[in-house]
Amino acid sequence: MFRRFEDVAYELPEFGRKVIRALEDAGFEAWAVGGWVRDALLDAPSHDVDVTTSAHWRDAEKILASCGYAVHRTGAAHGTITAVVEGEPVEVTTYRVEGDYTDHRHPDEVRFVDDIRLDLARRDFTVNAIAYHPERGILDPFDGRGDLGRGLIRAVGDPRRRFEEDALRVLRAVRFACRLGFDIEPQTQQALLECADGLEDIASERIGQELDGIVRTGRMGWALMNEAEVLGEAIPELAAMAGFDQHSPYHAYDVLEHTARVCMAVEEFTGGMASPALRWAALLHDVAKPVTFTQDDAGQGHFFGHPKVGAPMCEKIMRRLALPGELVAPTRTLVRLHDHYVKPTRRSVRRTLLKFENACPGRAEALTFALLDLKRADAVSKVDRVAGYAVELDKISAVLRRVIADGEAFRMTDLAVSGRDVMEATGIRPGPGVGMILRELLLCVVNGELPNDRDTLLRSLRV
Ligand code: ATP
Ligand code: MG
């Protein structure tokens, strides 16, 4: 797997070169650094180019503005400005080192320096501490390329110290391991475990961003199996799932391992293209199991009502992590419906579509497909005997496709009558009553009690 940079065909994009050239023409030094360099070495160059420079940000600002680029002070306090070149934002940061971190999250001071090696040394992982210059080539003092070749996430310097400085790095390590499919180097891993409790001091929205980053790699299953302690610090509700014996003939695994398997299975069933809501729902679908657990006289475990209890728990967790409402609402609904009984009949499928339509207007079709993937993943992650339900789910998917193809009604706008029709037929004035009647009609149509036919629906209003 090891490759040398010379093997890589990618060139730094012109907008990045222009920034470097402008700064160097003015007598400073500048390099591309971080994600773009790492990803280019892996043959997968990303779009964002970060530049690091010996120029003080005030000088960088002047130089780049004099070239006609728009420049924004996006983080001037720690030396970062953003120049927009050819419509592309390029972050430019002055070489810097960080002072002491007394609070595990913010350095007490940042100090600008003139040696790029010092700047690379303050970066988190060796694979992120490689600089590249279009003429001078690669600068890699911590053997980041070696670690790229070995597939390892390794802290720059003493891992424990680095995680004590900034505990968010603990989650960043997991995110990069997931994203790149890398292992975490043993000493770095040891420090991860020792320092994960530092996440307590980190703002929850920053934790939310990193967790969402992990979820979006599609490798949360790996993370749960390998980094459960770290994730449990980030979401305490997950810690309660670890080792939780289900005492059930339907379950071969504890709640956490079952969840990890569901996360992996949704990727399998979607070809690695699961939506963020489905991925989050896979992670949190059984989050209420520990709090709803009961045992009957025979000792069998039950989790009555866990989807209903889990839905608000899921919402609370995601809100705490400051995740956006458009992600929270569908995730919560998938968690609530994950055990909802769907039959391979048009009526049952329409009823499910209606539930999603009510909870997340306009997203019912995609979410119903997501629900079936979640159910399929759930079924194959229990005991073999339950896995046969996946066949039933294939039938339900086929019915869902037919219901959609035939344009069957499950939204208010699908109804053959409008609010105006309702008012004319009943003499009701505009107001909430009209909506109530329309909802009632829609329910009748979805349930197959009335055909979606204008005359029949209007007639039903007149009796
Ligand atoms: P991505 O593709 O996810 O953006 P990236 O490597 O560019 O990956 P960023 O979060 O954009 O990650 O950070 C850019 C660079 O800044 C990193 O490559 C790393 O060198 C450095 N960096 C970012 N956050 C930290 C941190 N908390 N501690 C140390 N270095 C960091
Ligand atoms: Mg980046």
Short mmCIF file of C-alpha atoms and ligand atoms in Angstrom, two decimals:
data_model
loop_
_atom_site.label_atom_id
_atom_site.label_comp_id
_atom_site.label_asym_id
_atom_site.label_seq_id
_atom_site.Cartn_x
_atom_site.Cartn_y
_atom_site.Cartn_z
CA MET A 1 0.00 0.00 0.00
CA PHE A 2 2.93 2.33 0.62
CA ARG A 3 3.35 4.88 -2.12
CA ARG A 4 5.62 7.82 -2.68
CA PHE A 5 4.25 11.21 -3.51
CA GLU A 6 5.97 11.09 -6.89
CA ASP A 7 3.52 8.31 -7.78
CA VAL A 8 0.56 10.57 -7.27
CA ALA A 9 -0.80 12.20 -10.36
CA TYR A 10 -2.72 14.99 -8.66
CA GLU A 11 -1.59 18.57 -8.86
CA LEU A 12 -2.41 21.21 -6.34
CA PRO A 13 -5.41 23.07 -7.82
CA GLU A 14 -4.62 26.39 -9.44
CA PHE A 15 -6.47 28.39 -6.76
CA GLY A 16 -4.14 26.94 -4.12
CA ARG A 17 -1.04 27.58 -6.23
CA LYS A 18 -2.08 31.19 -6.74
CA VAL A 19 -2.26 31.78 -2.99
CA ILE A 20 1.15 30.20 -2.40
CA ARG A 21 2.69 32.17 -5.28
CA ALA A 22 1.26 35.49 -4.09
CA LEU A 23 2.62 35.00 -0.58
CA GLU A 24 6.04 33.87 -1.79
CA ASP A 25 6.34 36.67 -4.36
CA ALA A 26 5.94 39.02 -1.39
CA GLY A 27 8.89 37.37 0.33
CA PHE A 28 7.15 34.92 2.66
CA GLU A 29 7.06 31.14 2.67
CA ALA A 30 3.87 29.14 2.11
CA TRP A 31 2.85 25.48 1.82
CA ALA A 32 -0.29 23.42 1.31
CA VAL A 33 -0.95 21.38 4.42
CA GLY A 34 -3.39 19.04 6.14
CA GLY A 35 -6.33 17.30 4.51
CA TRP A 36 -5.60 18.05 0.87
CA VAL A 37 -2.02 16.74 1.07
CA ARG A 38 -3.09 13.63 3.02
CA ASP A 39 -5.91 12.82 0.61
CA ALA A 40 -3.78 13.48 -2.49
CA LEU A 41 -1.19 11.01 -1.20
CA LEU A 42 -4.02 8.51 -0.87
CA ASP A 43 -5.03 9.21 -4.46
CA ALA A 44 -8.21 10.91 -3.37
CA PRO A 45 -7.57 14.64 -3.39
CA SER A 46 -10.22 16.62 -1.59
CA HIS A 47 -11.45 19.94 -2.69
CA ASP A 48 -10.45 22.14 0.23
CA VAL A 49 -6.92 23.45 0.19
CA ASP A 50 -5.43 24.78 3.42
CA VAL A 51 -2.31 26.90 3.23
CA THR A 52 0.13 27.58 6.02
CA THR A 53 2.51 30.52 5.79
CA SER A 54 5.27 32.44 7.54
CA ALA A 55 3.34 35.66 6.83
CA HIS A 56 1.47 37.20 9.74
CA TRP A 57 -2.24 37.05 8.94
CA ARG A 58 -2.35 40.85 8.59
CA ASP A 59 0.36 40.67 5.91
CA ALA A 60 -1.34 37.71 4.23
CA GLU A 61 -4.58 39.66 4.21
CA LYS A 62 -2.94 42.68 2.54
CA ILE A 63 -1.06 40.61 -0.03
CA LEU A 64 -4.05 38.53 -1.07
CA ALA A 65 -6.40 41.51 -1.14
CA SER A 66 -3.94 43.38 -3.36
CA CYS A 67 -4.18 40.49 -5.83
CA GLY A 68 -7.91 41.21 -6.04
CA TYR A 69 -9.10 38.25 -3.93
CA ALA A 70 -11.87 38.67 -1.39
CA VAL A 71 -10.40 38.00 2.07
CA HIS A 72 -12.37 37.18 5.21
CA ARG A 73 -11.12 37.14 8.80
CA THR A 74 -12.47 33.70 9.60
CA GLY A 75 -10.24 33.05 12.61
CA ALA A 76 -7.83 35.92 12.90
CA ALA A 77 -7.34 35.36 16.64
CA HIS A 78 -5.51 32.13 15.84
CA GLY A 79 -4.00 33.41 12.62
CA THR A 80 -6.53 32.23 10.02
CA ILE A 81 -7.99 34.20 7.15
CA THR A 82 -9.88 32.86 4.16
CA ALA A 83 -9.18 34.08 0.63
CA VAL A 84 -11.64 33.39 -2.15
CA VAL A 85 -9.75 32.57 -5.34
CA GLU A 86 -11.55 31.53 -8.54
CA GLY A 87 -14.65 31.18 -6.37
CA GLU A 88 -12.89 28.70 -4.04
CA PRO A 89 -12.24 29.45 -0.38
CA VAL A 90 -8.64 28.85 0.70
CA GLU A 91 -7.84 28.96 4.42
CA VAL A 92 -4.53 30.62 5.09
CA THR A 93 -3.03 30.24 8.57
CA THR A 94 0.12 31.77 9.97
CA TYR A 95 2.70 29.26 11.26
CA ARG A 96 1.88 28.95 14.90
CA VAL A 97 2.40 26.97 18.05
CA GLU A 98 -0.02 26.69 20.89
CA GLY A 99 0.63 27.58 24.50
CA ASP A 100 -0.61 25.58 27.47
CA TYR A 101 -4.07 24.14 27.46
CA THR A 102 -5.26 24.48 31.01
CA ASP A 103 -8.87 23.66 30.14
CA HIS A 104 -8.38 20.75 27.68
CA ARG A 105 -9.92 22.67 24.82
CA HIS A 106 -8.49 26.13 24.20
CA PRO A 107 -4.82 26.96 24.18
CA ASP A 108 -4.07 29.77 26.60
CA GLU A 109 -2.28 31.57 23.81
CA VAL A 110 -1.25 31.00 20.23
CA ARG A 111 2.18 32.17 19.25
CA PHE A 112 3.13 32.88 15.66
CA VAL A 113 6.47 31.39 14.61
CA ASP A 114 8.58 31.43 11.46
CA ASP A 115 9.50 27.75 11.16
CA ILE A 116 7.00 25.48 9.45
CA ARG A 117 8.39 22.47 11.33
CA LEU A 118 7.09 23.95 14.57
CA ASP A 119 3.70 24.46 12.95
CA LEU A 120 3.59 20.85 11.74
CA ALA A 121 4.50 19.66 15.24
CA ARG A 122 1.34 21.21 16.76
CA ARG A 123 -0.92 19.30 14.37
CA ASP A 124 -2.88 16.29 15.60
CA PHE A 125 -1.85 13.21 13.60
CA THR A 126 1.19 12.38 11.50
CA VAL A 127 -0.95 11.91 8.40
CA ASN A 128 -2.28 15.46 8.90
CA ALA A 129 1.16 16.96 9.48
CA ILE A 130 2.55 16.74 5.95
CA ALA A 131 3.22 19.88 3.92
CA TYR A 132 3.49 20.12 0.15
CA HIS A 133 4.88 22.79 -2.12
CA PRO A 134 4.52 22.72 -5.92
CA GLU A 135 8.31 23.19 -6.36
CA ARG A 136 9.88 22.16 -3.08
CA GLY A 137 7.81 18.96 -2.85
CA ILE A 138 6.92 17.17 0.36
CA LEU A 139 7.93 18.12 3.89
CA ASP A 140 7.13 15.24 6.23
CA PRO A 141 9.09 15.41 9.50
CA PHE A 142 6.89 12.90 11.37
CA ASP A 143 6.80 10.19 8.70
CA GLY A 144 3.15 10.77 7.91
CA ARG A 145 3.71 9.02 4.60
CA GLY A 146 4.96 5.95 6.42
CA ASP A 147 1.75 5.92 8.46
CA LEU A 148 -0.37 6.45 5.35
CA GLY A 149 1.35 3.39 3.91
CA ARG A 150 0.85 1.39 7.10
CA GLY A 151 -2.72 2.58 7.48
CA LEU A 152 -2.20 4.07 10.93
CA ILE A 153 -3.52 7.06 12.83
CA ARG A 154 -0.68 8.13 15.12
CA ALA A 155 -0.53 11.25 17.26
CA VAL A 156 2.27 13.71 16.56
CA GLY A 157 4.51 13.64 19.64
CA ASP A 158 3.43 12.24 23.01
CA PRO A 159 -0.15 11.03 22.41
CA ARG A 160 -1.27 11.45 26.00
CA ARG A 161 -0.10 15.01 26.14
CA ARG A 162 -1.71 15.81 22.82
CA PHE A 163 -5.10 14.44 23.93
CA GLU A 164 -4.81 16.20 27.27
CA GLU A 165 -4.23 19.46 25.42
CA ASP A 166 -7.37 19.04 23.35
CA ALA A 167 -9.71 16.14 24.04
CA LEU A 168 -11.58 16.68 20.79
CA ARG A 169 -8.59 14.99 19.15
CA VAL A 170 -9.80 11.75 20.69
CA LEU A 171 -12.88 11.86 18.49
CA ARG A 172 -10.91 13.18 15.53
CA ALA A 173 -8.70 10.07 15.77
CA VAL A 174 -11.78 7.86 15.54
CA ARG A 175 -13.20 9.93 12.69
CA PHE A 176 -10.01 9.71 10.62
CA ALA A 177 -9.65 5.99 11.36
CA CYS A 178 -13.22 5.46 10.14
CA ARG A 179 -12.90 7.72 7.16
CA LEU A 180 -9.61 6.24 5.93
CA GLY A 181 -10.28 2.67 7.08
CA PHE A 182 -7.10 2.91 9.23
CA ASP A 183 -6.17 1.36 12.55
CA ILE A 184 -5.15 3.46 15.51
CA GLU A 185 -1.51 2.97 16.48
CA PRO A 186 -1.32 1.13 19.86
CA GLN A 187 0.20 3.92 21.98
CA THR A 188 -2.18 6.44 20.47
CA GLN A 189 -5.02 4.02 21.22
CA GLN A 190 -3.88 3.63 24.82
CA ALA A 191 -3.84 7.41 25.23
CA LEU A 192 -7.27 7.61 23.62
CA LEU A 193 -8.68 5.42 26.40
CA GLU A 194 -6.85 7.32 29.10
CA CYS A 195 -8.00 10.72 27.86
CA ALA A 196 -11.52 10.11 26.52
CA ASP A 197 -13.06 11.46 29.72
CA GLY A 198 -11.63 14.86 28.77
CA LEU A 199 -14.52 15.08 26.29
CA GLU A 200 -16.58 16.24 29.27
CA ASP A 201 -14.97 19.65 28.94
CA ILE A 202 -15.58 19.99 25.22
CA ALA A 203 -18.54 22.00 23.89
CA SER A 204 -21.26 19.57 22.90
CA GLU A 205 -21.74 21.06 19.43
CA ARG A 206 -18.08 20.34 18.61
CA ILE A 207 -18.58 16.77 19.80
CA GLY A 208 -21.75 16.63 17.69
CA GLN A 209 -19.84 17.72 14.59
CA GLU A 210 -17.18 15.06 15.02
CA LEU A 211 -19.77 12.36 15.78
CA ASP A 212 -21.77 13.34 12.73
CA GLY A 213 -18.51 13.12 10.80
CA ILE A 214 -18.01 9.58 12.12
CA VAL A 215 -21.61 8.60 11.33
CA ARG A 216 -21.25 9.94 7.78
CA THR A 217 -18.23 7.75 7.06
CA GLY A 218 -20.59 4.75 7.21
CA ARG A 219 -18.16 3.01 9.59
CA MET A 220 -19.91 3.59 12.90
CA GLY A 221 -20.20 -0.21 13.22
CA TRP A 222 -16.41 -0.47 13.31
CA ALA A 223 -16.20 2.42 15.76
CA LEU A 224 -18.70 0.79 18.14
CA MET A 225 -16.79 -2.49 18.08
CA ASN A 226 -13.36 -0.88 18.52
CA GLU A 227 -13.89 2.42 20.30
CA ALA A 228 -16.94 1.86 22.49
CA GLU A 229 -15.31 3.57 25.50
CA VAL A 230 -14.60 6.70 23.51
CA LEU A 231 -18.09 6.83 22.01
CA GLY A 232 -19.58 6.20 25.45
CA GLU A 233 -17.83 9.35 26.70
CA ALA A 234 -19.28 11.29 23.78
CA ILE A 235 -22.82 9.85 24.20
CA PRO A 236 -23.29 8.46 27.73
CA GLU A 237 -26.47 6.66 26.63
CA LEU A 238 -24.27 4.42 24.45
CA ALA A 239 -22.18 3.42 27.45
CA ALA A 240 -25.31 1.90 29.03
CA MET A 241 -25.69 -0.38 25.98
CA ALA A 242 -22.22 -1.94 26.28
CA GLY A 243 -22.39 -5.45 27.68
CA PHE A 244 -26.16 -5.18 28.22
CA ASP A 245 -27.34 -8.80 28.07
CA GLN A 246 -30.75 -9.02 26.38
CA HIS A 247 -31.77 -12.32 28.01
CA SER A 248 -33.70 -13.11 24.89
CA PRO A 249 -33.90 -16.10 22.54
CA TYR A 250 -34.12 -13.60 19.67
CA HIS A 251 -30.82 -11.97 20.43
CA ALA A 252 -27.38 -13.47 20.08
CA TYR A 253 -25.54 -10.24 21.01
CA ASP A 254 -25.58 -7.60 23.72
CA VAL A 255 -27.28 -4.31 22.83
CA LEU A 256 -24.08 -2.58 21.75
CA GLU A 257 -22.84 -5.37 19.51
CA HIS A 258 -26.31 -5.78 18.03
CA THR A 259 -26.28 -2.04 17.30
CA ALA A 260 -22.83 -2.26 15.70
CA ARG A 261 -24.06 -5.08 13.47
CA VAL A 262 -27.13 -3.06 12.48
CA CYS A 263 -24.88 -0.12 11.56
CA MET A 264 -22.79 -2.43 9.37
CA ALA A 265 -25.83 -4.09 7.83
CA VAL A 266 -27.49 -0.83 6.74
CA GLU A 267 -24.33 -0.12 4.76
CA GLU A 268 -24.50 -3.55 3.16
CA PHE A 269 -28.14 -3.17 2.20
CA THR A 270 -27.64 0.31 0.77
CA GLY A 271 -24.34 -0.34 -0.96
CA GLY A 272 -22.63 2.07 1.45
CA MET A 273 -25.03 4.85 0.52
CA ALA A 274 -27.22 4.99 3.64
CA SER A 275 -28.60 8.45 4.35
CA PRO A 276 -27.35 10.29 7.45
CA ALA A 277 -30.77 9.85 9.10
CA LEU A 278 -30.70 6.09 8.51
CA ARG A 279 -27.15 5.92 9.86
CA TRP A 280 -28.04 7.86 12.99
CA ALA A 281 -31.18 5.76 13.43
CA ALA A 282 -29.14 2.56 13.17
CA LEU A 283 -26.91 3.92 15.94
CA LEU A 284 -29.77 4.99 18.22
CA HIS A 285 -32.65 2.63 17.37
CA ASP A 286 -32.25 0.58 20.56
CA VAL A 287 -30.98 3.38 22.79
CA ALA A 288 -33.94 2.92 25.16
CA LYS A 289 -33.37 -0.79 25.69
CA PRO A 290 -31.42 -0.42 28.94
CA VAL A 291 -34.13 1.81 30.47
CA THR A 292 -37.11 -0.32 29.34
CA PHE A 293 -35.64 -3.72 30.25
CA THR A 294 -37.80 -6.10 32.25
CA GLN A 295 -37.54 -9.84 32.88
CA ASP A 296 -40.53 -12.19 33.08
CA ASP A 297 -40.90 -15.12 35.49
CA ALA A 298 -39.08 -17.39 33.06
CA GLY A 299 -36.16 -14.97 33.06
CA GLN A 300 -36.71 -13.81 29.47
CA GLY A 301 -35.86 -10.20 28.79
CA HIS A 302 -38.35 -7.73 27.30
CA PHE A 303 -38.03 -4.14 26.18
CA PHE A 304 -41.66 -3.11 25.95
CA GLY A 305 -42.17 0.27 24.35
CA HIS A 306 -38.48 0.84 23.65
CA PRO A 307 -39.10 2.50 20.24
CA LYS A 308 -41.59 4.90 21.80
CA VAL A 309 -39.26 5.73 24.68
CA GLY A 310 -36.25 5.74 22.34
CA ALA A 311 -37.65 8.38 19.96
CA PRO A 312 -37.58 11.27 22.48
CA MET A 313 -34.25 10.00 23.85
CA CYS A 314 -32.83 10.09 20.34
CA GLU A 315 -34.15 13.63 19.87
CA LYS A 316 -32.68 14.72 23.21
CA ILE A 317 -29.25 13.30 22.36
CA MET A 318 -29.18 14.83 18.90
CA ARG A 319 -30.41 18.23 20.15
CA ARG A 320 -27.77 18.18 22.87
CA LEU A 321 -25.21 17.64 20.12
CA ALA A 322 -26.70 20.63 18.25
CA LEU A 323 -27.48 18.56 15.17
CA PRO A 324 -29.87 20.22 12.71
CA GLY A 325 -33.63 19.69 12.93
CA GLU A 326 -33.80 18.33 9.39
CA LEU A 327 -31.60 15.45 10.55
CA VAL A 328 -33.21 15.01 13.97
CA ALA A 329 -36.84 14.71 12.79
CA PRO A 330 -36.38 11.81 10.34
CA THR A 331 -33.98 10.02 12.69
CA ARG A 332 -36.43 10.26 15.56
CA THR A 333 -39.24 8.96 13.35
CA LEU A 334 -37.16 6.01 12.12
CA VAL A 335 -36.33 5.12 15.73
CA ARG A 336 -40.00 5.36 16.72
CA LEU A 337 -41.14 3.18 13.81
CA HIS A 338 -38.29 0.66 13.72
CA ASP A 339 -40.45 -2.08 15.26
CA HIS A 340 -43.68 -0.85 13.63
CA TYR A 341 -45.34 -3.82 11.99
CA VAL A 342 -45.54 -3.34 8.21
CA LYS A 343 -47.31 -5.97 6.10
CA PRO A 344 -46.72 -6.62 2.39
CA THR A 345 -50.07 -5.02 1.54
CA ARG A 346 -50.76 -1.74 -0.18
CA ARG A 347 -52.84 -0.58 2.77
CA SER A 348 -50.13 -1.24 5.33
CA VAL A 349 -47.51 0.41 3.13
CA ARG A 350 -49.72 3.49 2.57
CA ARG A 351 -50.28 3.76 6.31
CA THR A 352 -46.53 3.75 6.87
CA LEU A 353 -46.01 6.39 4.19
CA LEU A 354 -48.66 8.52 5.88
CA LYS A 355 -46.88 8.29 9.25
CA PHE A 356 -43.65 9.55 7.69
CA GLU A 357 -45.49 12.20 5.70
CA ASN A 358 -47.02 13.54 8.92
CA ALA A 359 -43.68 13.55 10.75
CA CYS A 360 -41.43 14.74 7.90
CA PRO A 361 -43.54 16.29 5.12
CA GLY A 362 -42.21 15.64 1.63
CA ARG A 363 -39.78 12.91 2.69
CA ALA A 364 -42.10 9.94 3.14
CA GLU A 365 -40.95 7.82 0.21
CA ALA A 366 -37.21 7.93 0.94
CA LEU A 367 -37.84 7.43 4.66
CA THR A 368 -40.09 4.42 4.12
CA PHE A 369 -37.34 2.80 2.04
CA ALA A 370 -34.92 3.72 4.82
CA LEU A 371 -37.22 2.12 7.40
CA LEU A 372 -37.26 -1.13 5.42
CA ASP A 373 -33.45 -1.08 5.25
CA LEU A 374 -33.31 -0.47 8.99
CA LYS A 375 -35.71 -3.35 9.64
CA ARG A 376 -33.76 -5.62 7.31
CA ALA A 377 -30.51 -4.71 9.09
CA ASP A 378 -32.18 -5.24 12.47
CA ALA A 379 -33.48 -8.67 11.42
CA VAL A 380 -30.12 -10.02 10.26
CA SER A 381 -28.42 -8.81 13.43
CA LYS A 382 -30.40 -10.92 15.89
CA VAL A 383 -30.40 -14.74 15.76
CA ASP A 384 -30.38 -16.66 12.46
CA ARG A 385 -33.98 -17.76 12.93
CA VAL A 386 -35.23 -14.15 12.84
CA ALA A 387 -33.20 -13.33 9.73
CA GLY A 388 -35.91 -14.94 7.57
CA TYR A 389 -37.97 -11.79 8.11
CA ALA A 390 -35.66 -10.16 5.56
CA VAL A 391 -37.53 -12.11 2.86
CA GLU A 392 -40.83 -10.62 4.04
CA LEU A 393 -39.19 -7.21 3.86
CA ASP A 394 -38.28 -7.79 0.22
CA LYS A 395 -41.98 -8.34 -0.48
CA ILE A 396 -42.85 -5.13 1.36
CA SER A 397 -40.26 -3.22 -0.69
CA ALA A 398 -41.85 -4.54 -3.88
CA VAL A 399 -45.28 -3.36 -2.70
CA LEU A 400 -43.82 0.04 -1.77
CA ARG A 401 -42.39 0.44 -5.27
CA ARG A 402 -45.79 -0.41 -6.78
CA VAL A 403 -47.68 1.98 -4.50
CA ILE A 404 -45.33 4.81 -5.50
CA ALA A 405 -45.35 3.91 -9.20
CA ASP A 406 -49.16 3.85 -9.20
CA GLY A 407 -49.30 7.27 -7.53
CA GLU A 408 -51.48 6.04 -4.68
CA ALA A 409 -52.57 8.68 -2.20
CA PHE A 410 -50.75 9.21 1.09
CA ARG A 411 -50.32 13.00 1.08
CA MET A 412 -53.01 15.65 1.39
CA THR A 413 -52.06 16.94 -2.07
CA ASP A 414 -52.70 13.47 -3.54
CA LEU A 415 -56.38 13.66 -2.62
CA ALA A 416 -58.82 14.04 -5.50
CA VAL A 417 -60.55 16.86 -3.61
CA SER A 418 -59.23 20.20 -2.36
CA GLY A 419 -60.04 22.43 0.57
CA ARG A 420 -62.21 24.53 -1.71
CA ASP A 421 -64.20 21.42 -2.71
CA VAL A 422 -64.71 20.60 0.95
CA MET A 423 -65.96 24.13 1.70
CA GLU A 424 -68.34 24.08 -1.24
CA ALA A 425 -69.70 20.65 -0.42
CA THR A 426 -70.19 21.28 3.30
CA GLY A 427 -70.65 25.03 3.59
CA ILE A 428 -67.86 25.16 6.20
CA ARG A 429 -65.92 28.42 6.35
CA PRO A 430 -62.16 28.56 5.83
CA GLY A 431 -60.33 27.48 8.98
CA PRO A 432 -58.92 24.50 10.78
CA GLY A 433 -62.12 22.51 10.24
CA VAL A 434 -61.31 22.19 6.54
CA GLY A 435 -57.93 20.65 7.27
CA MET A 436 -59.53 18.27 9.74
CA ILE A 437 -61.99 17.04 7.14
CA LEU A 438 -59.23 16.65 4.54
CA ARG A 439 -57.13 14.65 7.01
CA GLU A 440 -60.12 12.44 7.75
CA LEU A 441 -60.69 11.85 4.03
CA LEU A 442 -57.01 11.07 3.50
CA LEU A 443 -57.10 8.54 6.31
CA CYS A 444 -60.14 6.84 4.74
CA VAL A 445 -58.38 6.69 1.36
CA VAL A 446 -55.12 5.42 2.85
CA ASN A 447 -57.05 2.77 4.77
CA GLY A 448 -58.84 1.73 1.59
CA GLU A 449 -62.26 2.64 3.00
CA LEU A 450 -62.92 5.12 0.19
CA PRO A 451 -61.48 5.26 -3.33
CA ASN A 452 -59.52 8.42 -4.19
CA ASP A 453 -62.25 9.53 -6.51
CA ARG A 454 -63.61 13.06 -6.51
CA ASP A 455 -67.30 12.25 -6.80
CA THR A 456 -67.19 9.53 -4.18
CA LEU A 457 -65.28 11.69 -1.74
CA LEU A 458 -67.64 14.65 -2.22
CA ARG A 459 -70.64 12.36 -1.85
CA SER A 460 -69.22 11.05 1.40
CA LEU A 461 -69.15 14.63 2.72
CA ARG A 462 -72.80 15.25 1.97
CA VAL A 463 -74.24 12.40 4.05
P1 ATP B 1 -11.16 17.13 6.55
O1 ATP B 1 -11.07 16.55 5.20
O2 ATP B 1 -12.05 16.40 7.47
O3 ATP B 1 -11.41 18.62 6.53
P2 ATP B 1 -8.62 17.91 7.54
O4 ATP B 1 -7.38 17.14 7.84
O5 ATP B 1 -8.54 19.00 6.54
O6 ATP B 1 -9.71 16.86 7.15
P3 ATP B 1 -9.54 19.90 9.38
O7 ATP B 1 -10.40 19.75 10.57
O8 ATP B 1 -10.04 20.70 8.23
O9 ATP B 1 -9.15 18.44 8.92
O10 ATP B 1 -8.16 20.51 9.88
C1 ATP B 1 -7.12 20.87 8.99
C2 ATP B 1 -5.78 20.54 9.61
O11 ATP B 1 -5.60 21.28 10.82
C3 ATP B 1 -5.67 19.07 10.02
O12 ATP B 1 -5.21 18.28 8.95
C4 ATP B 1 -4.65 19.16 11.15
O13 ATP B 1 -3.35 19.28 10.64
C5 ATP B 1 -4.99 20.48 11.82
N1 ATP B 1 -5.96 20.36 12.94
C6 ATP B 1 -7.30 20.53 12.89
N2 ATP B 1 -7.88 20.37 14.08
C7 ATP B 1 -6.87 20.09 14.94
C8 ATP B 1 -6.81 19.84 16.35
N3 ATP B 1 -7.90 19.82 17.11
N4 ATP B 1 -5.59 19.60 16.87
C9 ATP B 1 -4.47 19.63 16.12
N5 ATP B 1 -4.47 19.86 14.81
C10 ATP B 1 -5.64 20.09 14.22
MG MG B 2 -10.15 20.41 6.08
#
